Tab-separated table of C-alpha atoms in Angstrom:
chain	number	residue	atom	x	y	z
D	1	MET	CA	0.000	0.000	0.000
D	2	GLY	CA	1.725	3.157	-1.210
D	3	ASN	CA	0.005	5.722	1.015
D	4	PRO	CA	-1.563	4.253	4.166
D	5	LYS	CA	-3.231	7.550	5.139
D	6	ALA	CA	-4.559	8.664	1.763
D	7	PHE	CA	-8.124	7.645	2.611
D	8	LEU	CA	-8.043	10.239	5.404
D	9	THR	CA	-6.960	13.128	3.202
D	10	ILE	CA	-8.092	12.303	-0.358
D	11	PRO	CA	-11.865	12.498	-0.917
D	12	ARG	CA	-13.620	10.200	-3.361
D	13	GLN	CA	-13.753	11.848	-6.764
D	14	GLU	CA	-15.861	10.396	-9.555
D	15	ALA	CA	-15.317	11.398	-13.155
D	16	GLY	CA	-19.019	12.130	-13.497
D	17	TYR	CA	-21.123	12.485	-16.614
D	18	ARG	CA	-21.137	14.882	-19.505
D	19	PRO	CA	-23.674	17.727	-19.053
D	20	VAL	CA	-27.249	16.612	-19.716
D	21	HIS	CA	-27.890	19.227	-22.411
D	22	ASP	CA	-24.815	17.966	-24.264
D	23	ARG	CA	-25.148	14.212	-23.963
D	24	ILE	CA	-28.837	13.795	-24.864
D	25	SER	CA	-28.108	15.119	-28.350
D	26	ASP	CA	-25.922	12.138	-29.269
D	27	TYR	CA	-25.175	8.511	-28.416
D	28	GLY	CA	-21.605	9.027	-27.262
D	29	GLU	CA	-20.576	7.562	-23.932
D	30	VAL	CA	-21.955	9.693	-21.114
D	31	GLU	CA	-19.190	8.996	-18.608
D	32	GLN	CA	-16.143	11.203	-18.445
D	33	THR	CA	-12.611	10.350	-17.269
D	34	LEU	CA	-10.137	11.792	-14.803
D	35	ASN	CA	-6.603	12.749	-15.752
D	36	THR	CA	-3.703	10.493	-14.814
D	37	SER	CA	-2.674	12.334	-11.656
D	38	GLU	CA	-6.245	12.422	-10.330
D	39	ARG	CA	-6.657	8.741	-11.096
D	40	LYS	CA	-3.506	7.881	-9.159
D	41	LEU	CA	-4.836	9.829	-6.176
D	42	GLN	CA	-8.075	7.848	-6.281
D	43	ALA	CA	-6.127	4.578	-6.371
D	44	SER	CA	-4.133	5.711	-3.338
D	45	ARG	CA	-7.320	5.695	-1.228
D	46	CYS	CA	-7.344	1.880	-1.149
D	47	MET	CA	-6.503	0.775	2.397
D	48	ASP	CA	-5.340	-2.715	1.372
D	49	CYS	CA	-7.658	-4.256	3.976
D	50	GLY	CA	-6.447	-7.391	5.707
D	51	VAL	CA	-9.695	-9.012	4.543
D	52	PRO	CA	-10.401	-7.446	1.116
D	53	PHE	CA	-14.186	-7.553	0.848
D	54	CYS	CA	-13.913	-6.063	-2.662
D	55	HIS	CA	-12.210	-9.286	-3.743
D	56	TRP	CA	-14.867	-11.323	-1.918
D	57	ALA	CA	-17.749	-9.474	-3.607
D	58	CYS	CA	-16.414	-9.640	-7.169
D	59	PRO	CA	-17.792	-12.620	-9.136
D	60	LEU	CA	-14.499	-12.725	-11.023
D	61	GLY	CA	-12.347	-12.616	-7.914
D	62	ASN	CA	-10.588	-9.444	-9.070
D	63	ARG	CA	-7.815	-8.170	-6.794
D	64	PRO	CA	-8.406	-4.416	-6.397
D	65	PRO	CA	-5.864	-3.800	-3.602
D	66	GLU	CA	-3.064	-5.149	-5.786
D	67	PHE	CA	-3.930	-3.299	-8.996
D	68	GLN	CA	-4.764	-0.091	-7.078
D	69	ASP	CA	-1.321	-0.140	-5.490
D	70	ALA	CA	0.369	-0.645	-8.855
D	71	LEU	CA	-1.720	2.144	-10.369
D	72	TYR	CA	-0.859	4.553	-7.550
D	73	LYS	CA	2.856	3.842	-8.053
D	74	GLY	CA	2.553	4.472	-11.789
D	75	LYS	CA	3.191	0.831	-12.708
D	76	TRP	CA	0.486	0.704	-15.354
D	77	ARG	CA	1.664	-2.483	-17.058
D	78	GLU	CA	1.775	-4.304	-13.747
D	79	ALA	CA	-1.700	-3.047	-12.900
D	80	TYR	CA	-2.907	-4.302	-16.288
D	81	GLU	CA	-1.360	-7.735	-15.749
D	82	ILE	CA	-2.922	-8.078	-12.296
D	83	LEU	CA	-6.326	-6.993	-13.582
D	84	THR	CA	-6.394	-9.258	-16.623
D	85	ALA	CA	-5.246	-12.285	-14.624
D	86	THR	CA	-8.855	-12.543	-13.408
D	87	ASN	CA	-10.872	-10.455	-15.871
D	88	ASP	CA	-10.813	-11.099	-19.614
D	89	PHE	CA	-12.639	-7.886	-20.516
D	90	PRO	CA	-12.015	-4.991	-18.095
D	91	GLU	CA	-13.055	-2.567	-20.841
D	92	PHE	CA	-16.604	-3.948	-20.559
D	93	THR	CA	-16.894	-4.258	-16.796
D	94	GLY	CA	-15.085	-0.958	-16.265
D	95	ARG	CA	-17.927	0.730	-18.109
D	96	ILE	CA	-21.103	-1.161	-17.235
D	97	CYS	CA	-20.526	-3.183	-14.068
D	98	PRO	CA	-22.600	-1.990	-11.062
D	99	ALA	CA	-19.409	-2.458	-9.030
D	100	LEU	CA	-20.316	-4.956	-6.349
D	101	CYS	CA	-16.745	-4.476	-5.170
D	102	GLU	CA	-17.362	-0.845	-4.269
D	103	LYS	CA	-20.510	-1.633	-2.298
D	104	SER	CA	-18.437	-3.956	-0.092
D	105	CYS	CA	-15.434	-1.624	0.231
D	106	VAL	CA	-14.603	-0.883	3.862
D	107	LEU	CA	-14.656	2.838	3.046
D	108	LYS	CA	-18.267	2.373	1.941
D	109	LEU	CA	-19.053	1.187	5.462
D	110	ALA	CA	-16.864	3.719	7.258
D	111	ILE	CA	-17.562	6.979	5.418
D	112	ASP	CA	-19.885	6.021	2.531
D	113	ALA	CA	-17.120	6.866	0.060
D	114	PRO	CA	-15.662	3.663	-1.413
D	115	VAL	CA	-12.620	3.555	-3.625
D	116	THR	CA	-13.436	4.254	-7.281
D	117	ILE	CA	-12.581	0.676	-8.229
D	118	ARG	CA	-14.677	0.472	-11.401
D	119	GLU	CA	-13.362	3.727	-12.853
D	120	ASP	CA	-9.794	2.798	-11.931
D	121	GLU	CA	-10.294	-0.523	-13.699
D	122	ALA	CA	-11.480	1.255	-16.846
D	123	ALA	CA	-8.514	3.631	-16.695
D	124	ILE	CA	-6.045	0.740	-16.433
D	125	ILE	CA	-7.330	-1.137	-19.471
D	126	GLU	CA	-7.639	2.000	-21.598
D	127	ALA	CA	-4.069	2.916	-20.723
D	128	ALA	CA	-3.023	-0.636	-21.650
D	129	PHE	CA	-4.561	-0.312	-25.104
D	130	ARG	CA	-3.165	3.180	-25.528
D	131	GLU	CA	0.363	2.183	-24.530
D	132	GLY	CA	0.377	-0.998	-26.589
D	133	TYR	CA	0.386	-3.472	-23.693
D	134	VAL	CA	-2.559	-5.336	-25.247
D	135	GLN	CA	-1.092	-7.415	-28.025
D	136	PRO	CA	-2.293	-10.676	-29.625
D	137	HIS	CA	-0.599	-13.815	-28.368
D	138	LYS	CA	0.012	-16.996	-30.323
D	139	TYR	CA	-0.919	-20.174	-28.499
D	140	GLY	CA	0.139	-23.723	-29.249
D	141	ARG	CA	-2.683	-26.065	-30.324
D	142	ASN	CA	-3.646	-29.325	-28.657
D	143	GLY	CA	-5.553	-30.729	-31.636
D	144	MET	CA	-9.035	-30.482	-30.077
D	145	LYS	CA	-11.945	-28.271	-31.150
D	146	VAL	CA	-14.644	-26.519	-29.120
D	147	GLY	CA	-17.770	-24.880	-30.485
D	148	ILE	CA	-19.439	-22.017	-28.655
D	149	VAL	CA	-23.014	-20.952	-29.354
D	150	GLY	CA	-23.561	-17.287	-28.591
D	151	SER	CA	-21.107	-14.390	-28.573
D	152	GLY	CA	-22.275	-12.474	-25.509
D	153	PRO	CA	-20.004	-11.913	-22.494
D	154	ALA	CA	-20.152	-15.561	-21.386
D	155	GLY	CA	-19.426	-16.903	-24.863
D	156	LEU	CA	-16.570	-14.465	-25.409
D	157	ALA	CA	-15.026	-15.281	-22.035
D	158	ALA	CA	-15.254	-19.024	-22.632
D	159	ALA	CA	-13.761	-18.592	-26.096
D	160	ASN	CA	-10.932	-16.440	-24.798
D	161	ARG	CA	-9.947	-18.884	-22.069
D	162	LEU	CA	-10.248	-22.037	-24.187
D	163	ASN	CA	-8.237	-20.454	-26.974
D	164	ALA	CA	-5.461	-19.629	-24.515
D	165	MET	CA	-5.548	-23.260	-23.335
D	166	GLY	CA	-4.755	-24.426	-26.858
D	167	TYR	CA	-8.174	-25.423	-28.191
D	168	GLU	CA	-9.341	-24.468	-31.661
D	169	VAL	CA	-12.405	-22.358	-30.879
D	170	THR	CA	-15.284	-21.382	-33.158
D	171	VAL	CA	-17.981	-19.013	-31.925
D	172	PHE	CA	-21.355	-19.213	-33.664
D	173	GLU	CA	-23.598	-16.135	-33.536
D	174	LYS	CA	-27.145	-16.067	-34.922
D	175	ASP	CA	-27.137	-12.287	-35.438
D	176	GLU	CA	-25.195	-10.229	-37.934
D	177	TYR	CA	-22.690	-8.859	-35.409
D	178	VAL	CA	-20.638	-10.371	-32.605
D	179	GLY	CA	-21.368	-9.267	-29.048
D	180	GLY	CA	-24.764	-10.580	-27.961
D	181	LEU	CA	-26.109	-8.555	-25.036
D	182	LEU	CA	-23.105	-6.236	-25.188
D	183	ARG	CA	-23.870	-5.398	-28.809
D	184	PHE	CA	-27.642	-5.277	-28.865
D	185	GLY	CA	-28.842	-4.888	-25.288
D	186	ILE	CA	-26.634	-2.059	-24.015
D	187	PRO	CA	-26.931	1.432	-25.526
D	188	ASN	CA	-23.932	3.090	-27.125
D	189	PHE	CA	-24.068	5.881	-24.569
D	190	LYS	CA	-22.975	3.302	-21.974
D	191	LEU	CA	-20.761	1.085	-24.154
D	192	ASN	CA	-19.455	2.308	-27.479
D	193	LYS	CA	-19.476	-0.615	-29.887
D	194	ALA	CA	-15.975	0.235	-31.109
D	195	VAL	CA	-14.840	-1.090	-27.713
D	196	ILE	CA	-16.311	-4.489	-28.595
D	197	ASP	CA	-14.819	-4.451	-32.091
D	198	ARG	CA	-11.399	-3.652	-30.662
D	199	ARG	CA	-11.515	-6.734	-28.427
D	200	ILE	CA	-12.897	-8.991	-31.170
D	201	GLY	CA	-9.981	-7.930	-33.361
D	202	ILE	CA	-7.539	-9.101	-30.679
D	203	MET	CA	-9.359	-12.420	-30.264
D	204	GLU	CA	-9.415	-13.055	-34.023
D	205	ALA	CA	-5.704	-12.308	-34.235
D	206	GLU	CA	-5.175	-14.889	-31.475
D	207	GLY	CA	-7.012	-17.552	-33.457
D	208	VAL	CA	-10.654	-17.467	-32.337
D	209	ARG	CA	-13.046	-17.926	-35.253
D	210	PHE	CA	-16.374	-16.111	-35.377
D	211	ARG	CA	-19.294	-17.184	-37.575
D	212	VAL	CA	-22.111	-14.612	-37.680
D	213	ASN	CA	-25.573	-15.116	-39.179
D	214	THR	CA	-25.207	-18.747	-38.149
D	215	PRO	CA	-27.969	-20.024	-35.845
D	216	ILE	CA	-27.221	-23.349	-34.168
D	217	ASP	CA	-29.841	-25.729	-32.808
D	218	PRO	CA	-28.637	-26.899	-29.370
D	219	GLN	CA	-30.613	-30.106	-29.917
D	220	ASP	CA	-28.765	-30.813	-33.166
D	221	LEU	CA	-25.183	-29.681	-32.727
D	222	PRO	CA	-22.903	-30.070	-35.762
D	223	ASP	CA	-20.261	-32.774	-35.855
D	224	GLY	CA	-16.580	-32.029	-35.737
D	225	PHE	CA	-16.238	-30.604	-32.230
D	226	ASP	CA	-14.946	-32.321	-29.121
D	227	ALA	CA	-17.078	-30.158	-26.817
D	228	TRP	CA	-19.691	-27.422	-26.909
D	229	CYS	CA	-20.509	-24.461	-24.704
D	230	LEU	CA	-24.019	-23.005	-24.956
D	231	CYS	CA	-24.051	-19.289	-24.125
D	232	THR	CA	-27.386	-18.327	-25.632
D	233	GLY	CA	-28.523	-15.922	-22.926
D	234	THR	CA	-32.150	-15.400	-21.933
D	235	PRO	CA	-33.939	-14.766	-25.227
D	236	GLN	CA	-37.495	-14.801	-23.865
D	237	ALA	CA	-38.562	-11.481	-22.323
D	238	ARG	CA	-41.248	-11.488	-19.644
D	239	ASP	CA	-44.535	-10.419	-21.257
D	240	LEU	CA	-47.551	-8.585	-19.853
D	241	ASP	CA	-50.650	-10.622	-20.674
D	242	ILE	CA	-53.405	-8.105	-20.062
D	243	PRO	CA	-56.256	-6.808	-22.267
D	244	GLY	CA	-55.064	-4.646	-25.151
D	245	ARG	CA	-51.638	-6.277	-25.478
D	246	GLU	CA	-52.185	-6.571	-29.251
D	247	LEU	CA	-52.270	-2.790	-29.756
D	248	LYS	CA	-49.561	-1.210	-31.895
D	249	GLY	CA	-46.915	0.776	-30.089
D	250	ILE	CA	-46.266	-1.804	-27.351
D	251	HIS	CA	-42.771	-3.261	-27.601
D	252	PHE	CA	-40.352	-5.348	-25.605
D	253	ALA	CA	-37.464	-3.207	-24.383
D	254	LEU	CA	-34.827	-5.098	-26.358
D	255	GLU	CA	-36.786	-4.630	-29.576
D	256	MET	CA	-36.220	-0.918	-29.237
D	257	LEU	CA	-32.691	-1.041	-27.832
D	258	SER	CA	-31.347	-3.517	-30.377
D	259	GLN	CA	-32.916	-1.637	-33.277
D	260	GLN	CA	-31.404	1.660	-32.155
D	261	ASN	CA	-27.969	0.052	-31.959
D	262	ARG	CA	-28.468	-1.315	-35.456
D	263	VAL	CA	-29.458	2.143	-36.696
D	264	LEU	CA	-26.248	3.553	-35.240
D	265	ALA	CA	-24.378	0.782	-37.061
D	266	GLY	CA	-25.808	2.020	-40.365
D	267	GLN	CA	-28.923	-0.080	-40.855
D	268	THR	CA	-32.220	1.532	-41.869
D	269	PHE	CA	-35.816	0.812	-40.879
D	270	ASP	CA	-38.985	2.366	-42.255
D	271	GLY	CA	-42.710	2.332	-41.809
D	272	ASP	CA	-44.184	0.259	-39.016
D	273	SER	CA	-40.854	-1.545	-38.502
D	274	LEU	CA	-39.248	1.621	-37.098
D	275	ILE	CA	-39.527	1.898	-33.315
D	276	SER	CA	-39.095	5.556	-32.444
D	277	ALA	CA	-40.116	7.634	-29.444
D	278	LYS	CA	-39.947	10.901	-31.376
D	279	GLY	CA	-42.852	13.130	-30.428
D	280	LYS	CA	-44.420	10.454	-28.201
D	281	ARG	CA	-45.386	10.054	-24.575
D	282	VAL	CA	-43.386	7.003	-23.499
D	283	LEU	CA	-44.246	4.684	-20.634
D	284	VAL	CA	-41.579	2.228	-19.480
D	285	ILE	CA	-42.924	-0.679	-17.434
D	286	GLY	CA	-40.130	-2.104	-15.288
D	287	GLY	CA	-37.700	-0.397	-12.932
D	288	GLY	CA	-34.392	-2.133	-13.665
D	289	ASP	CA	-31.348	-1.258	-15.749
D	290	THR	CA	-33.025	-2.234	-19.016
D	291	GLY	CA	-35.869	0.144	-18.249
D	292	SER	CA	-33.316	2.851	-17.503
D	293	ASP	CA	-31.682	2.222	-20.890
D	294	CYS	CA	-35.080	2.674	-22.536
D	295	ILE	CA	-35.423	6.045	-20.826
D	296	GLY	CA	-32.080	7.303	-22.110
D	297	THR	CA	-32.814	6.039	-25.614
D	298	SER	CA	-36.323	7.551	-25.653
D	299	ASN	CA	-35.005	10.955	-24.646
D	300	ARG	CA	-32.377	10.842	-27.378
D	301	GLN	CA	-34.997	9.879	-29.942
D	302	GLY	CA	-37.046	12.947	-29.022
D	303	ALA	CA	-39.784	11.721	-26.692
D	304	VAL	CA	-42.242	14.368	-25.456
D	305	SER	CA	-42.257	12.784	-21.994
D	306	VAL	CA	-41.024	9.614	-20.320
D	307	MET	CA	-42.488	7.846	-17.300
D	308	GLN	CA	-41.185	4.697	-15.639
D	309	ILE	CA	-43.419	2.587	-13.401
D	310	GLU	CA	-42.499	-0.326	-11.181
D	311	ILE	CA	-44.730	-2.860	-9.445
D	312	MET	CA	-42.410	-3.096	-6.429
D	313	PRO	CA	-42.327	-0.417	-3.710
D	314	LYS	CA	-39.857	2.450	-3.817
D	315	PRO	CA	-36.515	1.319	-2.357
D	316	PRO	CA	-35.012	3.163	0.624
D	317	VAL	CA	-32.774	6.115	-0.124
D	318	GLY	CA	-29.103	5.843	0.829
D	319	HIS	CA	-29.257	2.939	3.276
D	320	ASN	CA	-31.340	-0.216	3.607
D	321	PRO	CA	-31.070	-2.074	6.932
D	322	ALA	CA	-32.423	-5.195	5.232
D	323	THR	CA	-29.231	-5.418	3.128
D	324	PRO	CA	-26.377	-4.429	5.447
D	325	TRP	CA	-22.738	-4.061	4.416
D	326	PRO	CA	-20.977	-5.871	2.826
D	327	GLN	CA	-24.041	-7.133	0.946
D	328	TRP	CA	-25.294	-5.429	-2.199
D	329	GLN	CA	-27.382	-2.507	-0.972
D	330	GLN	CA	-30.951	-2.550	-2.312
D	331	VAL	CA	-31.463	1.196	-2.356
D	332	LEU	CA	-32.903	3.734	-4.766
D	333	LYS	CA	-30.707	3.985	-7.846
D	334	THR	CA	-30.710	7.068	-10.034
D	335	SER	CA	-28.961	6.414	-13.329
D	336	SER	CA	-27.589	8.905	-15.840
D	337	SER	CA	-30.700	8.238	-17.935
D	338	HIS	CA	-33.005	9.124	-15.047
D	339	GLU	CA	-31.174	12.427	-14.685
D	340	GLU	CA	-31.914	13.231	-18.332
D	341	GLY	CA	-35.643	13.489	-17.746
D	342	CYS	CA	-38.093	10.938	-16.407
D	343	GLU	CA	-40.988	10.687	-13.976
D	344	ARG	CA	-40.707	7.616	-11.758
D	345	ARG	CA	-43.489	5.888	-9.854
D	346	TRP	CA	-43.670	2.723	-7.757
D	347	SER	CA	-46.222	0.172	-6.473
D	348	LEU	CA	-48.255	0.287	-9.673
D	349	SER	CA	-49.662	-2.799	-11.405
D	350	SER	CA	-50.767	-2.556	-15.047
D	351	THR	CA	-54.298	-3.876	-15.590
D	352	ARG	CA	-55.122	-3.106	-19.227
D	353	PHE	CA	-53.976	-1.231	-22.303
D	354	VAL	CA	-56.339	1.144	-24.086
D	355	GLY	CA	-56.065	2.308	-27.664
D	356	THR	CA	-57.332	4.478	-30.483
D	357	GLU	CA	-59.786	3.450	-33.188
D	358	ASP	CA	-56.926	2.617	-35.549
D	359	GLY	CA	-55.472	0.140	-33.085
D	360	ARG	CA	-52.640	2.113	-31.513
D	361	VAL	CA	-51.989	2.273	-27.795
D	362	SER	CA	-53.060	5.515	-26.130
D	363	GLY	CA	-52.804	4.675	-22.452
D	364	VAL	CA	-52.397	2.122	-19.687
D	365	GLU	CA	-54.730	1.593	-16.770
D	366	VAL	CA	-52.770	0.998	-13.585
D	367	GLU	CA	-53.740	0.053	-10.054
D	368	GLU	CA	-51.918	0.955	-6.870
D	369	VAL	CA	-50.755	-2.067	-4.877
D	370	GLU	CA	-49.538	-2.613	-1.341
D	371	TRP	CA	-46.823	-4.996	-0.224
D	372	THR	CA	-46.848	-6.739	3.151
D	373	PRO	CA	-44.104	-8.965	4.581
D	374	ALA	CA	-44.740	-12.710	4.265
D	375	SER	CA	-45.344	-14.543	7.527
D	376	ASP	CA	-42.744	-17.156	6.631
D	377	GLY	CA	-40.117	-14.569	5.777
D	378	GLY	CA	-40.351	-15.255	2.038
D	379	ARG	CA	-41.393	-12.986	-0.825
D	380	PRO	CA	-43.685	-10.125	0.307
D	381	VAL	CA	-47.375	-10.450	-0.525
D	382	MET	CA	-48.920	-8.027	-3.019
D	383	ARG	CA	-52.440	-6.709	-2.388
D	384	PRO	CA	-54.430	-4.619	-4.917
D	385	THR	CA	-55.928	-1.482	-3.370
D	386	GLY	CA	-58.637	-0.783	-5.933
D	387	LYS	CA	-57.166	2.680	-6.626
D	388	LYS	CA	-56.970	2.875	-10.410
D	389	GLU	CA	-55.943	5.579	-12.853
D	390	MET	CA	-55.124	5.985	-16.526
D	391	ILE	CA	-51.650	6.936	-17.719
D	392	ASP	CA	-51.535	8.418	-21.231
D	393	ALA	CA	-48.928	6.835	-23.488
D	394	ASP	CA	-48.282	6.639	-27.239
D	395	MET	CA	-45.514	4.075	-26.769
D	396	VAL	CA	-45.132	1.409	-24.098
D	397	LEU	CA	-41.852	-0.420	-23.495
D	398	LEU	CA	-41.927	-3.657	-21.514
D	399	ALA	CA	-38.764	-3.979	-19.419
D	400	MET	CA	-39.827	-6.543	-16.837
D	401	GLY	CA	-36.923	-8.930	-17.099
D	402	PHE	CA	-36.465	-12.284	-18.807
D	403	LEU	CA	-37.606	-15.842	-18.285
D	404	ARG	CA	-34.963	-18.338	-17.233
D	405	PRO	CA	-34.317	-20.780	-20.081
D	406	GLN	CA	-35.225	-24.431	-19.639
D	407	HIS	CA	-32.724	-26.935	-20.978
D	408	PRO	CA	-33.098	-30.612	-21.809
D	409	GLU	CA	-30.474	-33.091	-20.747
D	410	TYR	CA	-27.474	-32.677	-23.020
D	411	ALA	CA	-24.603	-34.983	-23.856
D	412	ASP	CA	-21.666	-35.032	-21.454
D	413	ASN	CA	-19.577	-32.853	-23.770
D	414	VAL	CA	-22.138	-30.005	-23.814
D	415	PHE	CA	-21.831	-27.262	-21.191
D	416	VAL	CA	-24.061	-24.259	-20.463
D	417	ALA	CA	-22.794	-20.885	-19.217
D	418	GLY	CA	-23.861	-17.322	-18.508
D	419	ASP	CA	-27.488	-16.221	-18.464
D	420	ALA	CA	-28.425	-19.415	-20.302
D	421	ALA	CA	-27.446	-21.296	-17.142
D	422	THR	CA	-28.436	-18.883	-14.383
D	423	GLY	CA	-31.159	-16.711	-15.831
D	424	ALA	CA	-30.704	-12.980	-16.413
D	425	SER	CA	-27.759	-11.641	-14.446
D	426	LEU	CA	-24.864	-9.180	-14.637
D	427	VAL	CA	-22.247	-9.013	-17.375
D	428	VAL	CA	-19.540	-9.598	-14.755
D	429	ARG	CA	-21.274	-12.793	-13.633
D	430	CYS	CA	-21.586	-13.943	-17.243
D	431	ILE	CA	-17.859	-13.449	-17.769
D	432	ALA	CA	-17.216	-15.439	-14.602
D	433	GLY	CA	-19.584	-18.157	-15.834
D	434	GLY	CA	-17.799	-18.320	-19.173
D	435	ARG	CA	-14.433	-18.660	-17.475
D	436	LYS	CA	-15.726	-21.457	-15.248
D	437	ALA	CA	-17.268	-23.286	-18.212
D	438	ALA	CA	-13.943	-23.095	-20.046
D	439	GLN	CA	-12.200	-24.679	-17.083
D	440	ASP	CA	-14.876	-27.373	-16.824
D	441	ILE	CA	-14.521	-28.143	-20.531
D	442	ASP	CA	-10.748	-28.346	-20.206
D	443	ASN	CA	-11.038	-30.709	-17.234
D	444	TYR	CA	-13.516	-32.872	-19.140
D	445	LEU	CA	-11.474	-33.104	-22.340
D	446	LYS	CA	-8.242	-33.859	-20.509
D	447	LYS	CA	-9.871	-37.008	-19.120
D	448	LEU	CA	-10.735	-38.391	-22.552
């Protein structure tokens, strides 16, 4: 630890976001960066705890105390090597991870000002690319082949690890671009797609093969591979089966988000196929990160107004005694998209959609609900109150999560990783799942 008293004298400093009036006019990344000297000061705040809860909380087992110390001392290459020993893609997690590590930082408990671990991570990997530390490696081959279905974070992580182990890896992607959730589910203002392309270029140079526009049936896997890893995500969004669901203007969140990313990539859509919030009153149903992404996208498309409703009650602000440190705090989260303009409401259940004579949605009837603790300590019980109202909306985006995939019993050489195995989760957990699947595949094939 370079400066054992820095946490007493150096306050937490976040890079922050670009001004709202500036960022809502484009799809550039909203987050700013600190200069090198400021970043080193932030790294110096790490106390190198005897029991590093940041390491404990990270699904990847990252080692923040070690790479923070190297960063503070100006040893950028060493910091990069420590970081990438556990994380294949810090450029992704450094941008979009909710930073479970920071919520468990001892400084979060002590003064509610954890070390800026996520931002420091992003700074390290960007410096590594800038300084030329990230270079393709050539790996010897062991003569065995592995096929991976899906090129999201789990598939990419599994491919990266297996390739480094010496396997000939082919990644099959049903869509026209590589990236899965990273490419189509996350807006450019959070993750510029050039960041994905940069990493794919490295992986291709190292020998990983990508086959786009190539759907694979998990029940009928092609011959020629010694093992398979299914990383197909959670393709089925949770629907809202209430009267009026057939009305035009009601879309799943990913329909809008993926189309907007395709538009930014140069594709065109016209007529009824174009999903645009321009000039519309938008209602987002669902209070999670995907709903937040819909808000930011709607504002950039020119929505007249945006409202987000959530069936669950409003979380506590700042601190929640039900989720004490070092657990993940379930508290009210205000994202950069919320700051750009959005009305938020909680404890509302949607009961029916209403529409115009030409079959377009014009509003949603909602009912206020109450939540009471379950007697057995399980999930709280929801009770309708009978208090109903109509919310006007010209576009409704359903962002209520995804159904966990059901899998049949596969052959012994078929493995499942990421959201396909766990249900919808975090990108960092998908990367961890891909790494574990790669190790499991390696262990399996070495026994043959």
